């Protein structure tokens, strides 16, 4: 009976190991993250299907190559040296890294490297790479929207106030003049009602471009509301030149015709100036 019990116990343990290996195999094959097994001397021993999909390298192209195959040259040698020294010392490293795909595209990923041991010695490494490029792009876009208008890409109210404060500070130091022009489209609601909001957006884009082209390097254009723009003029050494620049804006944009989507519309504008 003892022999049979031991046999049953061993069989249960073996079955448990097989089930665990089966689960690990499925995770390896079905993971959306790139997975590599890396030898002690830094060569790629095995990759999963996601590795091929994410990097462009087939398993045949990758296996046997140094892991530096993915090196992007975005990091200094000391970065990689310190990373591997950490893995060898504590058995694990995790952080953000830039890698390079087969087509030359550089992408950001979250890398974790863990040492595998046998009899107290490292036999190889498990590396898991999660592509976070889209996440970073999304964050970058959120950061951009925090300071820039979503439609025109002009500075929004928040960035305007920040830049205006700096402009006034610089003008006080350089003894130059600053003017702030507030521009509001009087008939924008009527245009939206008649032609639709998509048309209105296209019109705002045209106006934003014209204002930016007109001001060029002599100031800043901001969109602070639906049809409200602010122009900051700076760098003028006397009131006469500043007044001439303000008058040009008033004359150029007080009443202006635009052709958008084959429709001609006249835009009426109200302006206010603070010097």
PDB file of C-alpha atoms in Angstrom:
ATOM      1  CA  UNK A   1       0.000   0.000   0.000  1.00  0.00           C
ATOM      2  CA  UNK A   2       2.879   2.353   0.776  1.00  0.00           C
ATOM      3  CA  UNK A   3       4.312   1.876  -2.716  1.00  0.00           C
ATOM      4  CA  UNK A   4       0.933   2.578  -4.335  1.00  0.00           C
ATOM      5  CA  UNK A   5       0.427   5.670  -2.202  1.00  0.00           C
ATOM      6  CA  UNK A   6       3.853   6.972  -3.175  1.00  0.00           C
ATOM      7  CA  UNK A   7       3.095   6.230  -6.814  1.00  0.00           C
ATOM      8  CA  UNK A   8      -0.184   8.144  -6.618  1.00  0.00           C
ATOM      9  CA  UNK A   9       1.561  11.036  -4.893  1.00  0.00           C
ATOM     10  CA  UNK A  10       4.329  11.162  -7.502  1.00  0.00           C
ATOM     11  CA  UNK A  11       1.770  10.893 -10.285  1.00  0.00           C
ATOM     12  CA  UNK A  12      -0.226  13.812  -8.823  1.00  0.00           C
ATOM     13  CA  UNK A  13       2.931  15.910  -8.529  1.00  0.00           C
ATOM     14  CA  UNK A  14       3.932  15.070 -12.106  1.00  0.00           C
ATOM     15  CA  UNK A  15       0.444  15.910 -13.351  1.00  0.00           C
ATOM     16  CA  UNK A  16       0.577  19.226 -11.489  1.00  0.00           C
ATOM     17  CA  UNK A  17       3.943  20.044 -13.067  1.00  0.00           C
ATOM     18  CA  UNK A  18       2.638  19.155 -16.520  1.00  0.00           C
ATOM     19  CA  UNK A  19      -0.410  21.369 -16.033  1.00  0.00           C
ATOM     20  CA  UNK A  20       1.800  24.244 -14.860  1.00  0.00           C
ATOM     21  CA  UNK A  21       4.096  23.806 -17.858  1.00  0.00           C
ATOM     22  CA  UNK A  22       1.077  23.715 -20.158  1.00  0.00           C
ATOM     23  CA  UNK A  23      -0.207  26.985 -18.682  1.00  0.00           C
ATOM     24  CA  UNK A  24       3.230  28.603 -18.981  1.00  0.00           C
ATOM     25  CA  UNK A  25       3.479  27.434 -22.589  1.00  0.00           C
ATOM     26  CA  UNK A  26       0.098  29.011 -23.396  1.00  0.00           C
ATOM     27  CA  UNK A  27       1.114  32.246 -21.683  1.00  0.00           C
ATOM     28  CA  UNK A  28       4.366  32.275 -23.649  1.00  0.00           C
ATOM     29  CA  UNK A  29       2.642  31.694 -26.979  1.00  0.00           C
ATOM     30  CA  UNK A  30      -0.438  33.876 -26.453  1.00  0.00           C
ATOM     31  CA  UNK A  31       1.041  36.835 -24.581  1.00  0.00           C
ATOM     32  CA  UNK A  32       0.781  40.173 -26.367  1.00  0.00           C
ATOM     33  CA  UNK A  33       4.086  41.168 -24.780  1.00  0.00           C
ATOM     34  CA  UNK A  34       7.360  40.231 -26.446  1.00  0.00           C
ATOM     35  CA  UNK A  35       9.128  37.487 -24.500  1.00  0.00           C
ATOM     36  CA  UNK A  36      12.739  36.391 -24.888  1.00  0.00           C
ATOM     37  CA  UNK A  37      14.851  33.741 -23.250  1.00  0.00           C
ATOM     38  CA  UNK A  38      18.406  35.095 -23.193  1.00  0.00           C
ATOM     39  CA  UNK A  39      21.493  32.985 -22.588  1.00  0.00           C
ATOM     40  CA  UNK A  40      24.099  33.731 -19.940  1.00  0.00           C
ATOM     41  CA  UNK A  41      26.327  35.293 -22.617  1.00  0.00           C
ATOM     42  CA  UNK A  42      23.548  37.559 -23.914  1.00  0.00           C
ATOM     43  CA  UNK A  43      22.299  35.623 -26.941  1.00  0.00           C
ATOM     44  CA  UNK A  44      18.632  35.123 -27.743  1.00  0.00           C
ATOM     45  CA  UNK A  45      17.649  31.493 -27.187  1.00  0.00           C
ATOM     46  CA  UNK A  46      13.900  31.649 -27.733  1.00  0.00           C
ATOM     47  CA  UNK A  47      11.196  34.185 -28.607  1.00  0.00           C
ATOM     48  CA  UNK A  48       7.408  34.068 -28.586  1.00  0.00           C
ATOM     49  CA  UNK A  49       5.068  34.957 -31.505  1.00  0.00           C
ATOM     50  CA  UNK A  50       4.427  38.432 -30.087  1.00  0.00           C
ATOM     51  CA  UNK A  51       8.148  39.170 -30.359  1.00  0.00           C
ATOM     52  CA  UNK A  52       7.975  38.576 -34.099  1.00  0.00           C
ATOM     53  CA  UNK A  53       4.823  40.665 -34.434  1.00  0.00           C
ATOM     54  CA  UNK A  54       6.157  43.541 -32.360  1.00  0.00           C
ATOM     55  CA  UNK A  55       9.751  43.716 -33.609  1.00  0.00           C
ATOM     56  CA  UNK A  56       9.500  42.416 -37.168  1.00  0.00           C
ATOM     57  CA  UNK A  57      12.214  39.790 -36.580  1.00  0.00           C
ATOM     58  CA  UNK A  58      11.292  36.157 -37.173  1.00  0.00           C
ATOM     59  CA  UNK A  59      12.398  33.612 -34.613  1.00  0.00           C
ATOM     60  CA  UNK A  60      14.937  32.334 -37.153  1.00  0.00           C
ATOM     61  CA  UNK A  61      16.409  35.832 -37.526  1.00  0.00           C
ATOM     62  CA  UNK A  62      16.529  36.479 -33.782  1.00  0.00           C
ATOM     63  CA  UNK A  63      17.579  33.197 -32.188  1.00  0.00           C
ATOM     64  CA  UNK A  64      21.332  32.986 -31.825  1.00  0.00           C
ATOM     65  CA  UNK A  65      21.802  36.732 -32.176  1.00  0.00           C
ATOM     66  CA  UNK A  66      23.012  39.004 -29.409  1.00  0.00           C
ATOM     67  CA  UNK A  67      20.203  40.787 -27.578  1.00  0.00           C
ATOM     68  CA  UNK A  68      21.843  44.010 -28.783  1.00  0.00           C
ATOM     69  CA  UNK A  69      19.972  43.242 -32.015  1.00  0.00           C
ATOM     70  CA  UNK A  70      17.226  45.448 -30.547  1.00  0.00           C
ATOM     71  CA  UNK A  71      19.543  48.213 -29.382  1.00  0.00           C
ATOM     72  CA  UNK A  72      18.308  51.644 -30.428  1.00  0.00           C
ATOM     73  CA  UNK A  73      21.433  53.731 -29.674  1.00  0.00           C
ATOM     74  CA  UNK A  74      19.128  56.008 -27.659  1.00  0.00           C
ATOM     75  CA  UNK A  75      20.922  55.005 -24.471  1.00  0.00           C
ATOM     76  CA  UNK A  76      24.568  55.284 -23.523  1.00  0.00           C
ATOM     77  CA  UNK A  77      26.679  52.180 -22.942  1.00  0.00           C
ATOM     78  CA  UNK A  78      26.595  52.908 -19.210  1.00  0.00           C
ATOM     79  CA  UNK A  79      22.784  52.441 -19.221  1.00  0.00           C
ATOM     80  CA  UNK A  80      23.039  48.853 -20.485  1.00  0.00           C
ATOM     81  CA  UNK A  81      26.060  48.115 -18.313  1.00  0.00           C
ATOM     82  CA  UNK A  82      24.258  49.237 -15.152  1.00  0.00           C
ATOM     83  CA  UNK A  83      21.105  47.356 -16.156  1.00  0.00           C
ATOM     84  CA  UNK A  84      22.899  44.020 -16.530  1.00  0.00           C
ATOM     85  CA  UNK A  85      25.001  44.605 -13.423  1.00  0.00           C
ATOM     86  CA  UNK A  86      21.740  45.018 -11.493  1.00  0.00           C
ATOM     87  CA  UNK A  87      20.332  41.785 -12.945  1.00  0.00           C
ATOM     88  CA  UNK A  88      23.494  39.878 -12.034  1.00  0.00           C
ATOM     89  CA  UNK A  89      23.571  41.374  -8.549  1.00  0.00           C
ATOM     90  CA  UNK A  90      19.917  41.151  -7.471  1.00  0.00           C
ATOM     91  CA  UNK A  91      18.427  38.908 -10.158  1.00  0.00           C
ATOM     92  CA  UNK A  92      15.946  41.424 -11.543  1.00  0.00           C
ATOM     93  CA  UNK A  93      15.672  44.732 -13.407  1.00  0.00           C
ATOM     94  CA  UNK A  94      12.632  46.669 -14.596  1.00  0.00           C
ATOM     95  CA  UNK A  95      12.423  49.999 -16.385  1.00  0.00           C
ATOM     96  CA  UNK A  96      11.650  51.933 -19.537  1.00  0.00           C
ATOM     97  CA  UNK A  97      13.873  51.444 -22.555  1.00  0.00           C
ATOM     98  CA  UNK A  98      13.962  52.442 -26.218  1.00  0.00           C
ATOM     99  CA  UNK A  99      14.370  49.552 -28.646  1.00  0.00           C
ATOM    100  CA  UNK A 100      14.613  49.362 -32.420  1.00  0.00           C
ATOM    101  CA  UNK A 101      12.495  47.224 -34.712  1.00  0.00           C
ATOM    102  CA  UNK A 102      13.766  45.456 -37.807  1.00  0.00           C
ATOM    103  CA  UNK A 103      12.460  48.300 -40.006  1.00  0.00           C
ATOM    104  CA  UNK A 104      14.470  50.828 -38.002  1.00  0.00           C
ATOM    105  CA  UNK A 105      11.521  52.229 -36.061  1.00  0.00           C
ATOM    106  CA  UNK A 106      12.430  53.178 -32.517  1.00  0.00           C
ATOM    107  CA  UNK A 107       9.778  52.472 -29.920  1.00  0.00           C
ATOM    108  CA  UNK A 108       9.414  52.789 -26.176  1.00  0.00           C
ATOM    109  CA  UNK A 109       8.801  49.730 -24.050  1.00  0.00           C
ATOM    110  CA  UNK A 110       8.676  48.611 -20.463  1.00  0.00           C
ATOM    111  CA  UNK A 111      11.315  45.932 -19.991  1.00  0.00           C
ATOM    112  CA  UNK A 112      11.638  43.449 -17.163  1.00  0.00           C
ATOM    113  CA  UNK A 113      14.591  41.068 -17.014  1.00  0.00           C
ATOM    114  CA  UNK A 114      14.730  38.231 -14.486  1.00  0.00           C
ATOM    115  CA  UNK A 115      17.548  35.779 -13.926  1.00  0.00           C
ATOM    116  CA  UNK A 116      16.788  32.039 -13.892  1.00  0.00           C
ATOM    117  CA  UNK A 117      18.873  29.969 -11.474  1.00  0.00           C
ATOM    118  CA  UNK A 118      19.903  26.331 -11.231  1.00  0.00           C
ATOM    119  CA  UNK A 119      21.918  25.097  -8.264  1.00  0.00           C
ATOM    120  CA  UNK A 120      22.474  28.709  -7.251  1.00  0.00           C
ATOM    121  CA  UNK A 121      23.929  29.735 -10.616  1.00  0.00           C
ATOM    122  CA  UNK A 122      22.336  31.844 -13.346  1.00  0.00           C
ATOM    123  CA  UNK A 123      21.598  29.720 -16.404  1.00  0.00           C
ATOM    124  CA  UNK A 124      19.677  32.254 -18.500  1.00  0.00           C
ATOM    125  CA  UNK A 125      17.377  35.271 -18.354  1.00  0.00           C
ATOM    126  CA  UNK A 126      13.682  35.852 -18.999  1.00  0.00           C
ATOM    127  CA  UNK A 127      12.976  39.209 -20.658  1.00  0.00           C
ATOM    128  CA  UNK A 128       9.478  40.596 -21.145  1.00  0.00           C
ATOM    129  CA  UNK A 129       8.966  43.720 -23.256  1.00  0.00           C
ATOM    130  CA  UNK A 130       5.698  45.647 -23.270  1.00  0.00           C
ATOM    131  CA  UNK A 131       5.310  48.220 -26.043  1.00  0.00           C
ATOM    132  CA  UNK A 132       4.144  51.447 -24.374  1.00  0.00           C
ATOM    133  CA  UNK A 133       4.499  53.732 -27.405  1.00  0.00           C
ATOM    134  CA  UNK A 134       0.745  54.237 -27.728  1.00  0.00           C
ATOM    135  CA  UNK A 135       0.413  54.962 -24.018  1.00  0.00           C
ATOM    136  CA  UNK A 136       3.198  57.543 -24.216  1.00  0.00           C
ATOM    137  CA  UNK A 137       1.677  59.107 -27.324  1.00  0.00           C
ATOM    138  CA  UNK A 138      -1.677  59.292 -25.547  1.00  0.00           C
ATOM    139  CA  UNK A 139      -0.028  60.962 -22.552  1.00  0.00           C
ATOM    140  CA  UNK A 140       1.811  63.345 -24.859  1.00  0.00           C
ATOM    141  CA  UNK A 141      -1.487  64.243 -26.516  1.00  0.00           C
ATOM    142  CA  UNK A 142      -3.120  64.829 -23.124  1.00  0.00           C
ATOM    143  CA  UNK A 143      -0.197  67.043 -22.145  1.00  0.00           C
ATOM    144  CA  UNK A 144      -0.550  68.932 -25.415  1.00  0.00           C
ATOM    145  CA  UNK A 145      -4.285  69.434 -24.928  1.00  0.00           C
ATOM    146  CA  UNK A 146      -3.536  70.845 -21.510  1.00  0.00           C
ATOM    147  CA  UNK A 147      -1.740  73.770 -23.160  1.00  0.00           C
ATOM    148  CA  UNK A 148      -2.980  73.884 -26.750  1.00  0.00           C
ATOM    149  CA  UNK A 149      -6.349  74.232 -28.418  1.00  0.00           C
ATOM    150  CA  UNK A 150      -7.541  70.862 -29.740  1.00  0.00           C
ATOM    151  CA  UNK A 151      -8.726  72.272 -33.096  1.00  0.00           C
ATOM    152  CA  UNK A 152      -6.289  74.986 -34.141  1.00  0.00           C
ATOM    153  CA  UNK A 153      -3.257  73.826 -32.141  1.00  0.00           C
ATOM    154  CA  UNK A 154      -2.854  77.409 -30.962  1.00  0.00           C
ATOM    155  CA  UNK A 155      -1.952  78.073 -27.329  1.00  0.00           C
ATOM    156  CA  UNK A 156      -5.053  77.907 -25.120  1.00  0.00           C
ATOM    157  CA  UNK A 157      -5.992  80.233 -22.275  1.00  0.00           C
ATOM    158  CA  UNK A 158      -3.714  78.457 -19.785  1.00  0.00           C
ATOM    159  CA  UNK A 159      -0.626  78.686 -21.968  1.00  0.00           C
ATOM    160  CA  UNK A 160      -1.524  82.217 -23.073  1.00  0.00           C
ATOM    161  CA  UNK A 161      -1.501  83.487 -19.480  1.00  0.00           C
ATOM    162  CA  UNK A 162       1.807  81.765 -18.843  1.00  0.00           C
ATOM    163  CA  UNK A 163       3.411  83.191 -21.976  1.00  0.00           C
ATOM    164  CA  UNK A 164       1.875  86.626 -21.452  1.00  0.00           C
ATOM    165  CA  UNK A 165       3.354  86.814 -17.966  1.00  0.00           C
ATOM    166  CA  UNK A 166       6.782  85.952 -19.374  1.00  0.00           C
ATOM    167  CA  UNK A 167       6.366  88.428 -22.254  1.00  0.00           C
ATOM    168  CA  UNK A 168       5.503  91.295 -19.902  1.00  0.00           C
ATOM    169  CA  UNK A 169       8.423  90.383 -17.667  1.00  0.00           C
ATOM    170  CA  UNK A 170      10.818  90.384 -20.642  1.00  0.00           C
ATOM    171  CA  UNK A 171       9.389  93.630 -22.023  1.00  0.00           C
ATOM    172  CA  UNK A 172       9.953  95.375 -18.710  1.00  0.00           C
ATOM    173  CA  UNK A 173      13.569  94.290 -18.771  1.00  0.00           C
ATOM    174  CA  UNK A 174      14.134  95.269 -22.396  1.00  0.00           C
ATOM    175  CA  UNK A 175      12.008  98.446 -22.204  1.00  0.00           C
ATOM    176  CA  UNK A 176       9.861  97.295 -25.151  1.00  0.00           C
ATOM    177  CA  UNK A 177       6.129  97.616 -25.743  1.00  0.00           C
ATOM    178  CA  UNK A 178       3.404  94.976 -25.502  1.00  0.00           C
ATOM    179  CA  UNK A 179      -0.180  95.026 -26.791  1.00  0.00           C
ATOM    180  CA  UNK A 180      -2.942  92.486 -26.253  1.00  0.00           C
ATOM    181  CA  UNK A 181      -5.632  92.336 -28.936  1.00  0.00           C
ATOM    182  CA  UNK A 182      -8.927  90.547 -28.166  1.00  0.00           C
ATOM    183  CA  UNK A 183     -10.741  89.311 -31.263  1.00  0.00           C
ATOM    184  CA  UNK A 184     -14.287  87.932 -31.283  1.00  0.00           C
ATOM    185  CA  UNK A 185     -16.301  86.713 -34.304  1.00  0.00           C
ATOM    186  CA  UNK A 186     -19.667  88.491 -34.151  1.00  0.00           C
ATOM    187  CA  UNK A 187     -21.576  86.319 -36.606  1.00  0.00           C
ATOM    188  CA  UNK A 188     -19.976  82.945 -35.916  1.00  0.00           C
ATOM    189  CA  UNK A 189     -23.153  81.494 -34.379  1.00  0.00           C
ATOM    190  CA  UNK A 190     -25.154  82.441 -37.473  1.00  0.00           C
ATOM    191  CA  UNK A 191     -22.523  80.798 -39.692  1.00  0.00           C
ATOM    192  CA  UNK A 192     -22.608  77.634 -37.586  1.00  0.00           C
ATOM    193  CA  UNK A 193     -26.405  77.537 -37.683  1.00  0.00           C
ATOM    194  CA  UNK A 194     -26.469  77.979 -41.456  1.00  0.00           C
ATOM    195  CA  UNK A 195     -23.589  75.765 -42.574  1.00  0.00           C
ATOM    196  CA  UNK A 196     -23.035  73.381 -39.642  1.00  0.00           C
ATOM    197  CA  UNK A 197     -20.360  72.877 -37.015  1.00  0.00           C
ATOM    198  CA  UNK A 198     -17.909  71.101 -39.327  1.00  0.00           C
ATOM    199  CA  UNK A 199     -17.955  74.134 -41.583  1.00  0.00           C
ATOM    200  CA  UNK A 200     -17.451  76.332 -38.527  1.00  0.00           C
ATOM    201  CA  UNK A 201     -14.405  74.323 -37.504  1.00  0.00           C
ATOM    202  CA  UNK A 202     -12.900  74.687 -40.979  1.00  0.00           C
ATOM    203  CA  UNK A 203     -13.520  78.428 -40.832  1.00  0.00           C
ATOM    204  CA  UNK A 204     -11.822  78.696 -37.442  1.00  0.00           C
ATOM    205  CA  UNK A 205      -8.814  76.835 -38.838  1.00  0.00           C
ATOM    206  CA  UNK A 206      -8.585  79.319 -41.711  1.00  0.00           C
ATOM    207  CA  UNK A 207      -8.832  82.291 -39.364  1.00  0.00           C
ATOM    208  CA  UNK A 208      -6.237  80.814 -36.994  1.00  0.00           C
ATOM    209  CA  UNK A 209      -3.827  80.273 -39.887  1.00  0.00           C
ATOM    210  CA  UNK A 210      -4.327  83.803 -41.234  1.00  0.00           C
ATOM    211  CA  UNK A 211      -3.816  85.343 -37.816  1.00  0.00           C
ATOM    212  CA  UNK A 212      -0.647  83.329 -37.224  1.00  0.00           C
ATOM    213  CA  UNK A 213       0.728  84.175 -40.690  1.00  0.00           C
ATOM    214  CA  UNK A 214      -0.077  87.838 -40.195  1.00  0.00           C
ATOM    215  CA  UNK A 215       1.534  88.116 -36.771  1.00  0.00           C
ATOM    216  CA  UNK A 216       4.509  85.835 -37.619  1.00  0.00           C
ATOM    217  CA  UNK A 217       7.404  86.488 -35.231  1.00  0.00           C
ATOM    218  CA  UNK A 218       6.021  89.731 -33.799  1.00  0.00           C
ATOM    219  CA  UNK A 219       3.754  88.060 -31.300  1.00  0.00           C
ATOM    220  CA  UNK A 220       1.566  85.189 -30.236  1.00  0.00           C
ATOM    221  CA  UNK A 221      -1.897  84.058 -31.335  1.00  0.00           C
ATOM    222  CA  UNK A 222      -4.111  82.130 -28.928  1.00  0.00           C
ATOM    223  CA  UNK A 223      -7.598  80.678 -29.096  1.00  0.00           C
ATOM    224  CA  UNK A 224      -9.249  81.071 -25.696  1.00  0.00           C
ATOM    225  CA  UNK A 225     -12.830  80.101 -26.547  1.00  0.00           C
ATOM    226  CA  UNK A 226     -15.160  78.968 -29.309  1.00  0.00           C
ATOM    227  CA  UNK A 227     -14.751  82.031 -31.515  1.00  0.00           C
ATOM    228  CA  UNK A 228     -12.446  84.100 -29.326  1.00  0.00           C
ATOM    229  CA  UNK A 229      -8.815  84.767 -30.157  1.00  0.00           C
ATOM    230  CA  UNK A 230      -6.134  86.777 -28.406  1.00  0.00           C
ATOM    231  CA  UNK A 231      -3.115  88.278 -30.143  1.00  0.00           C
ATOM    232  CA  UNK A 232      -0.123  89.379 -28.116  1.00  0.00           C
ATOM    233  CA  UNK A 233       2.196  91.787 -29.923  1.00  0.00           C
ATOM    234  CA  UNK A 234       5.644  92.362 -28.477  1.00  0.00           C
ATOM    235  CA  UNK A 235       9.159  93.473 -29.289  1.00  0.00           C
ATOM    236  CA  UNK A 236       8.238  97.040 -30.311  1.00  0.00           C
ATOM    237  CA  UNK A 237      10.547  99.798 -29.130  1.00  0.00           C
ATOM    238  CA  UNK A 238       8.081 102.666 -29.428  1.00  0.00           C
ATOM    239  CA  UNK A 239       4.340 103.294 -29.314  1.00  0.00           C
ATOM    240  CA  UNK A 240       4.206 104.431 -32.926  1.00  0.00           C
ATOM    241  CA  UNK A 241       5.386 101.092 -34.346  1.00  0.00           C
ATOM    242  CA  UNK A 242       3.125  99.228 -31.937  1.00  0.00           C
ATOM    243  CA  UNK A 243       0.087 101.303 -32.928  1.00  0.00           C
ATOM    244  CA  UNK A 244       0.830 100.719 -36.611  1.00  0.00           C
ATOM    245  CA  UNK A 245       0.890  96.949 -36.000  1.00  0.00           C
ATOM    246  CA  UNK A 246      -2.397  97.059 -34.073  1.00  0.00           C
ATOM    247  CA  UNK A 247      -4.043  99.183 -36.808  1.00  0.00           C
ATOM    248  CA  UNK A 248      -2.957  96.667 -39.437  1.00  0.00           C
ATOM    249  CA  UNK A 249      -4.693  93.866 -37.544  1.00  0.00           C
ATOM    250  CA  UNK A 250      -7.850  95.951 -37.115  1.00  0.00           C
ATOM    251  CA  UNK A 251      -7.977  96.817 -40.814  1.00  0.00           C
ATOM    252  CA  UNK A 252      -7.048  93.338 -42.004  1.00  0.00           C
ATOM    253  CA  UNK A 253      -9.497  91.349 -39.884  1.00  0.00           C
ATOM    254  CA  UNK A 254     -12.374  93.667 -38.936  1.00  0.00           C
ATOM    255  CA  UNK A 255     -14.405  92.423 -41.933  1.00  0.00           C
ATOM    256  CA  UNK A 256     -12.997  89.624 -44.021  1.00  0.00           C
ATOM    257  CA  UNK A 257     -14.356  87.184 -46.596  1.00  0.00           C
ATOM    258  CA  UNK A 258     -13.504  83.512 -46.526  1.00  0.00           C
ATOM    259  CA  UNK A 259     -14.188  80.739 -49.018  1.00  0.00           C
ATOM    260  CA  UNK A 260     -14.631  77.475 -47.168  1.00  0.00           C
ATOM    261  CA  UNK A 261     -15.905  74.252 -48.781  1.00  0.00           C
ATOM    262  CA  UNK A 262     -16.935  76.248 -51.863  1.00  0.00           C
ATOM    263  CA  UNK A 263     -19.020  78.628 -49.766  1.00  0.00           C
ATOM    264  CA  UNK A 264     -18.187  82.307 -49.445  1.00  0.00           C
ATOM    265  CA  UNK A 265     -18.835  83.845 -46.035  1.00  0.00           C
ATOM    266  CA  UNK A 266     -18.090  87.249 -44.596  1.00  0.00           C
ATOM    267  CA  UNK A 267     -16.814  87.324 -41.047  1.00  0.00           C
ATOM    268  CA  UNK A 268     -17.561  90.300 -38.804  1.00  0.00           C
ATOM    269  CA  UNK A 269     -15.181  90.846 -35.955  1.00  0.00           C
ATOM    270  CA  UNK A 270     -15.157  92.833 -32.721  1.00  0.00           C
ATOM    271  CA  UNK A 271     -11.798  93.800 -31.288  1.00  0.00           C
ATOM    272  CA  UNK A 272     -10.450  95.288 -28.111  1.00  0.00           C
ATOM    273  CA  UNK A 273      -6.912  96.388 -27.404  1.00  0.00           C
ATOM    274  CA  UNK A 274      -4.960  96.683 -24.179  1.00  0.00           C
ATOM    275  CA  UNK A 275      -1.518  98.310 -24.326  1.00  0.00           C
TER     276      UNK A 275
END
